[in-house]
Amino acid sequence: MTSRARLILGVLLSLYVLVVLRAFQIQVLGVREIRDRGAKQYGSSIPLLPQRGVILDRTGTELAVSIATKSIFVQPAKLRDPDKAADLLAPGYPAPPGSSGNCSPGRRGSCGCDVRCPRPPRRKR
């Protein structure tokens, strides 16, 4: 090999070693700093107070207003023990007066309720 080829090979080899050392520094030694930076960039809490405008009829009477309600959202396929979940959640969500207490099926195999849901019948094993 000529001296020029050795020089080029040496430069390329030293650049390769520098890249490998930098990758090691970033991925192994700098893990905590990268995780902290990612957590700061990814998660943040922004309190939102959604308020729908008042809907009035032509005489100025309110037809619809925003009120706060409690609701439950469940994905039955991911629920291991429905009876235990119902027992734990039911005391916090009493049925409002005049409600039927029926669940309304939602999208993608879920159940959304604004009231206490009746327990599903037990499956025979």
mmCIF file with all atom_site columns, C-alpha atoms in Angstrom, residues 4-120:
data_model
loop_
_atom_site.group_PDB
_atom_site.id
_atom_site.type_symbol
_atom_site.label_atom_id
_atom_site.label_alt_id
_atom_site.label_comp_id
_atom_site.label_asym_id
_atom_site.label_entity_id
_atom_site.label_seq_id
_atom_site.pdbx_PDB_ins_code
_atom_site.Cartn_x
_atom_site.Cartn_y
_atom_site.Cartn_z
_atom_site.occupancy
_atom_site.B_iso_or_equiv
_atom_site.pdbx_formal_charge
_atom_site.auth_seq_id
_atom_site.auth_comp_id
_atom_site.auth_asym_id
_atom_site.auth_atom_id
_atom_site.pdbx_PDB_model_num
ATOM 1   C CA . ARG A 1 4   ? -1.563  7.999  0.512  1.00 0.00 ? 4   ARG A CA 1
ATOM 2   C CA . ALA A 1 5   ? -3.771  4.883  0.826  1.00 0.00 ? 5   ALA A CA 1
ATOM 3   C CA . ARG A 1 6   ? -2.549  4.352  4.403  1.00 0.00 ? 6   ARG A CA 1
ATOM 4   C CA . LEU A 1 7   ? -3.335  7.967  5.262  1.00 0.00 ? 7   LEU A CA 1
ATOM 5   C CA . ILE A 1 8   ? -6.876  7.719  3.848  1.00 0.00 ? 8   ILE A CA 1
ATOM 6   C CA . LEU A 1 9   ? -7.427  4.377  5.585  1.00 0.00 ? 9   LEU A CA 1
ATOM 7   C CA . GLY A 1 10  ? -6.158  5.834  8.882  1.00 0.00 ? 10  GLY A CA 1
ATOM 8   C CA . VAL A 1 11  ? -8.460  8.865  8.598  1.00 0.00 ? 11  VAL A CA 1
ATOM 9   C CA . LEU A 1 12  ? -11.458 6.679  7.785  1.00 0.00 ? 12  LEU A CA 1
ATOM 10  C CA . LEU A 1 13  ? -10.628 4.309  10.642 1.00 0.00 ? 13  LEU A CA 1
ATOM 11  C CA . SER A 1 14  ? -10.268 7.175  13.120 1.00 0.00 ? 14  SER A CA 1
ATOM 12  C CA . LEU A 1 15  ? -13.609 8.654  11.957 1.00 0.00 ? 15  LEU A CA 1
ATOM 13  C CA . TYR A 1 16  ? -15.237 5.247  12.427 1.00 0.00 ? 16  TYR A CA 1
ATOM 14  C CA . VAL A 1 17  ? -13.803 4.962  15.950 1.00 0.00 ? 17  VAL A CA 1
ATOM 15  C CA . LEU A 1 18  ? -15.042 8.476  16.772 1.00 0.00 ? 18  LEU A CA 1
ATOM 16  C CA . VAL A 1 19  ? -18.556 7.625  15.566 1.00 0.00 ? 19  VAL A CA 1
ATOM 17  C CA . VAL A 1 20  ? -18.626 4.399  17.583 1.00 0.00 ? 20  VAL A CA 1
ATOM 18  C CA . LEU A 1 21  ? -17.356 6.168  20.725 1.00 0.00 ? 21  LEU A CA 1
ATOM 19  C CA . ARG A 1 22  ? -19.939 8.955  20.328 1.00 0.00 ? 22  ARG A CA 1
ATOM 20  C CA . ALA A 1 23  ? -22.735 6.396  19.863 1.00 0.00 ? 23  ALA A CA 1
ATOM 21  C CA . PHE A 1 24  ? -21.587 4.592  23.016 1.00 0.00 ? 24  PHE A CA 1
ATOM 22  C CA . GLN A 1 25  ? -21.517 7.877  24.942 1.00 0.00 ? 25  GLN A CA 1
ATOM 23  C CA . ILE A 1 26  ? -25.044 8.806  23.836 1.00 0.00 ? 26  ILE A CA 1
ATOM 24  C CA . GLN A 1 27  ? -26.713 5.415  24.166 1.00 0.00 ? 27  GLN A CA 1
ATOM 25  C CA . VAL A 1 28  ? -25.002 3.988  27.247 1.00 0.00 ? 28  VAL A CA 1
ATOM 26  C CA . LEU A 1 29  ? -23.586 6.830  29.313 1.00 0.00 ? 29  LEU A CA 1
ATOM 27  C CA . GLY A 1 30  ? -26.230 9.450  28.543 1.00 0.00 ? 30  GLY A CA 1
ATOM 28  C CA . VAL A 1 31  ? -29.393 7.381  29.026 1.00 0.00 ? 31  VAL A CA 1
ATOM 29  C CA . ARG A 1 32  ? -30.649 9.260  32.089 1.00 0.00 ? 32  ARG A CA 1
ATOM 30  C CA . GLU A 1 33  ? -30.212 12.686 30.462 1.00 0.00 ? 33  GLU A CA 1
ATOM 31  C CA . ILE A 1 34  ? -32.013 11.559 27.316 1.00 0.00 ? 34  ILE A CA 1
ATOM 32  C CA . ARG A 1 35  ? -34.904 10.085 29.339 1.00 0.00 ? 35  ARG A CA 1
ATOM 33  C CA . ASP A 1 36  ? -35.243 13.288 31.370 1.00 0.00 ? 36  ASP A CA 1
ATOM 34  C CA . ARG A 1 37  ? -35.217 15.423 28.247 1.00 0.00 ? 37  ARG A CA 1
ATOM 35  C CA . GLY A 1 38  ? -37.767 13.158 26.573 1.00 0.00 ? 38  GLY A CA 1
ATOM 36  C CA . ALA A 1 39  ? -40.061 13.265 29.607 1.00 0.00 ? 39  ALA A CA 1
ATOM 37  C CA . LYS A 1 40  ? -39.962 17.065 29.609 1.00 0.00 ? 40  LYS A CA 1
ATOM 38  C CA . GLN A 1 41  ? -40.774 17.211 25.895 1.00 0.00 ? 41  GLN A CA 1
ATOM 39  C CA . TYR A 1 42  ? -43.446 14.515 25.938 1.00 0.00 ? 42  TYR A CA 1
ATOM 40  C CA . GLY A 1 43  ? -45.599 15.028 29.003 1.00 0.00 ? 43  GLY A CA 1
ATOM 41  C CA . SER A 1 44  ? -47.144 18.222 30.212 1.00 0.00 ? 44  SER A CA 1
ATOM 42  C CA . SER A 1 45  ? -50.382 19.014 31.990 1.00 0.00 ? 45  SER A CA 1
ATOM 43  C CA . ILE A 1 46  ? -52.629 21.680 30.577 1.00 0.00 ? 46  ILE A CA 1
ATOM 44  C CA . PRO A 1 47  ? -55.792 22.221 32.594 1.00 0.00 ? 47  PRO A CA 1
ATOM 45  C CA . LEU A 1 48  ? -58.734 22.731 30.277 1.00 0.00 ? 48  LEU A CA 1
ATOM 46  C CA . LEU A 1 49  ? -62.135 23.889 31.350 1.00 0.00 ? 49  LEU A CA 1
ATOM 47  C CA . PRO A 1 50  ? -64.351 23.103 28.368 1.00 0.00 ? 50  PRO A CA 1
ATOM 48  C CA . GLN A 1 51  ? -67.487 25.183 28.400 1.00 0.00 ? 51  GLN A CA 1
ATOM 49  C CA . ARG A 1 52  ? -70.055 25.016 25.656 1.00 0.00 ? 52  ARG A CA 1
ATOM 50  C CA . GLY A 1 53  ? -71.785 28.255 24.870 1.00 0.00 ? 53  GLY A CA 1
ATOM 51  C CA . VAL A 1 54  ? -75.380 28.660 25.960 1.00 0.00 ? 54  VAL A CA 1
ATOM 52  C CA . ILE A 1 55  ? -77.924 27.718 23.311 1.00 0.00 ? 55  ILE A CA 1
ATOM 53  C CA . LEU A 1 56  ? -80.936 29.992 23.359 1.00 0.00 ? 56  LEU A CA 1
ATOM 54  C CA . ASP A 1 57  ? -84.250 29.913 21.554 1.00 0.00 ? 57  ASP A CA 1
ATOM 55  C CA . ARG A 1 58  ? -85.687 32.981 19.834 1.00 0.00 ? 58  ARG A CA 1
ATOM 56  C CA . THR A 1 59  ? -87.199 34.301 23.073 1.00 0.00 ? 59  THR A CA 1
ATOM 57  C CA . GLY A 1 60  ? -83.912 34.040 24.989 1.00 0.00 ? 60  GLY A CA 1
ATOM 58  C CA . THR A 1 61  ? -84.747 30.918 27.002 1.00 0.00 ? 61  THR A CA 1
ATOM 59  C CA . GLU A 1 62  ? -81.830 28.545 27.581 1.00 0.00 ? 62  GLU A CA 1
ATOM 60  C CA . LEU A 1 63  ? -82.239 25.295 25.630 1.00 0.00 ? 63  LEU A CA 1
ATOM 61  C CA . ALA A 1 64  ? -78.898 23.674 26.511 1.00 0.00 ? 64  ALA A CA 1
ATOM 62  C CA . VAL A 1 65  ? -76.337 24.419 29.212 1.00 0.00 ? 65  VAL A CA 1
ATOM 63  C CA . SER A 1 66  ? -73.101 22.755 30.277 1.00 0.00 ? 66  SER A CA 1
ATOM 64  C CA . ILE A 1 67  ? -73.213 20.745 33.504 1.00 0.00 ? 67  ILE A CA 1
ATOM 65  C CA . ALA A 1 68  ? -70.566 18.559 35.136 1.00 0.00 ? 68  ALA A CA 1
ATOM 66  C CA . THR A 1 69  ? -71.314 14.815 35.236 1.00 0.00 ? 69  THR A CA 1
ATOM 67  C CA . LYS A 1 70  ? -69.509 11.689 36.308 1.00 0.00 ? 70  LYS A CA 1
ATOM 68  C CA . SER A 1 71  ? -69.130 8.853  33.843 1.00 0.00 ? 71  SER A CA 1
ATOM 69  C CA . ILE A 1 72  ? -67.497 5.436  33.556 1.00 0.00 ? 72  ILE A CA 1
ATOM 70  C CA . PHE A 1 73  ? -65.744 4.089  30.468 1.00 0.00 ? 73  PHE A CA 1
ATOM 71  C CA . VAL A 1 74  ? -64.880 0.393  30.248 1.00 0.00 ? 74  VAL A CA 1
ATOM 72  C CA . GLN A 1 75  ? -63.298 -1.836 27.627 1.00 0.00 ? 75  GLN A CA 1
ATOM 73  C CA . PRO A 1 76  ? -64.766 -5.256 28.476 1.00 0.00 ? 76  PRO A CA 1
ATOM 74  C CA . ALA A 1 77  ? -62.095 -7.182 26.580 1.00 0.00 ? 77  ALA A CA 1
ATOM 75  C CA . LYS A 1 78  ? -59.397 -5.779 28.910 1.00 0.00 ? 78  LYS A CA 1
ATOM 76  C CA . LEU A 1 79  ? -61.376 -6.272 32.132 1.00 0.00 ? 79  LEU A CA 1
ATOM 77  C CA . ARG A 1 80  ? -60.277 -9.351 34.102 1.00 0.00 ? 80  ARG A CA 1
ATOM 78  C CA . ASP A 1 81  ? -62.917 -9.394 36.864 1.00 0.00 ? 81  ASP A CA 1
ATOM 79  C CA . PRO A 1 82  ? -66.099 -7.451 35.956 1.00 0.00 ? 82  PRO A CA 1
ATOM 80  C CA . ASP A 1 83  ? -67.823 -8.159 39.285 1.00 0.00 ? 83  ASP A CA 1
ATOM 81  C CA . LYS A 1 84  ? -64.929 -6.796 41.341 1.00 0.00 ? 84  LYS A CA 1
ATOM 82  C CA . ALA A 1 85  ? -64.661 -3.707 39.121 1.00 0.00 ? 85  ALA A CA 1
ATOM 83  C CA . ALA A 1 86  ? -68.408 -3.062 39.439 1.00 0.00 ? 86  ALA A CA 1
ATOM 84  C CA . ASP A 1 87  ? -68.245 -3.383 43.233 1.00 0.00 ? 87  ASP A CA 1
ATOM 85  C CA . LEU A 1 88  ? -65.321 -0.949 43.438 1.00 0.00 ? 88  LEU A CA 1
ATOM 86  C CA . LEU A 1 89  ? -66.751 1.661  41.065 1.00 0.00 ? 89  LEU A CA 1
ATOM 87  C CA . ALA A 1 90  ? -70.466 1.577  41.898 1.00 0.00 ? 90  ALA A CA 1
ATOM 88  C CA . PRO A 1 91  ? -70.351 3.506  45.223 1.00 0.00 ? 91  PRO A CA 1
ATOM 89  C CA . GLY A 1 92  ? -68.699 6.488  43.546 1.00 0.00 ? 92  GLY A CA 1
ATOM 90  C CA . TYR A 1 93  ? -71.303 6.748  40.806 1.00 0.00 ? 93  TYR A CA 1
ATOM 91  C CA . PRO A 1 94  ? -74.829 6.785  42.232 1.00 0.00 ? 94  PRO A CA 1
ATOM 92  C CA . ALA A 1 95  ? -77.700 6.715  39.758 1.00 0.00 ? 95  ALA A CA 1
ATOM 93  C CA . PRO A 1 96  ? -79.208 10.178 39.156 1.00 0.00 ? 96  PRO A CA 1
ATOM 94  C CA . PRO A 1 97  ? -82.944 10.547 39.848 1.00 0.00 ? 97  PRO A CA 1
ATOM 95  C CA . GLY A 1 98  ? -85.168 9.500  36.953 1.00 0.00 ? 98  GLY A CA 1
ATOM 96  C CA . SER A 1 99  ? -82.477 7.456  35.192 1.00 0.00 ? 99  SER A CA 1
ATOM 97  C CA . SER A 1 100 ? -83.067 3.945  33.924 1.00 0.00 ? 100 SER A CA 1
ATOM 98  C CA . GLY A 1 101 ? -79.592 2.704  34.867 1.00 0.00 ? 101 GLY A CA 1
ATOM 99  C CA . ASN A 1 102 ? -78.917 1.117  31.455 1.00 0.00 ? 102 ASN A CA 1
ATOM 100 C CA . CYS A 1 103 ? -75.541 1.141  29.742 1.00 0.00 ? 103 CYS A CA 1
ATOM 101 C CA . SER A 1 104 ? -75.167 2.437  26.244 1.00 0.00 ? 104 SER A CA 1
ATOM 102 C CA . PRO A 1 105 ? -72.776 0.421  24.066 1.00 0.00 ? 105 PRO A CA 1
ATOM 103 C CA . GLY A 1 106 ? -69.981 2.537  22.675 1.00 0.00 ? 106 GLY A CA 1
ATOM 104 C CA . ARG A 1 107 ? -67.475 2.259  19.869 1.00 0.00 ? 107 ARG A CA 1
ATOM 105 C CA . ARG A 1 108 ? -64.940 -0.563 19.596 1.00 0.00 ? 108 ARG A CA 1
ATOM 106 C CA . GLY A 1 109 ? -66.550 -2.920 22.074 1.00 0.00 ? 109 GLY A CA 1
ATOM 107 C CA . SER A 1 110 ? -66.758 -0.517 24.997 1.00 0.00 ? 110 SER A CA 1
ATOM 108 C CA . CYS A 1 111 ? -69.440 0.474  27.457 1.00 0.00 ? 111 CYS A CA 1
ATOM 109 C CA . GLY A 1 112 ? -69.960 4.089  28.511 1.00 0.00 ? 112 GLY A CA 1
ATOM 110 C CA . CYS A 1 113 ? -72.313 4.790  31.384 1.00 0.00 ? 113 CYS A CA 1
ATOM 111 C CA . ASP A 1 114 ? -73.491 7.894  33.184 1.00 0.00 ? 114 ASP A CA 1
ATOM 112 C CA . VAL A 1 115 ? -75.160 5.786  35.888 1.00 0.00 ? 115 VAL A CA 1
ATOM 113 C CA . ARG A 1 116 ? -74.587 2.577  37.816 1.00 0.00 ? 116 ARG A CA 1
ATOM 114 C CA . CYS A 1 117 ? -74.526 -0.329 35.348 1.00 0.00 ? 117 CYS A CA 1
ATOM 115 C CA . PRO A 1 118 ? -76.323 -3.593 36.066 1.00 0.00 ? 118 PRO A CA 1
ATOM 116 C CA . ARG A 1 119 ? -73.994 -6.574 36.376 1.00 0.00 ? 119 ARG A CA 1
ATOM 117 C CA . PRO A 1 120 ? -73.753 -8.813 33.322 1.00 0.00 ? 120 PRO A CA 1
#
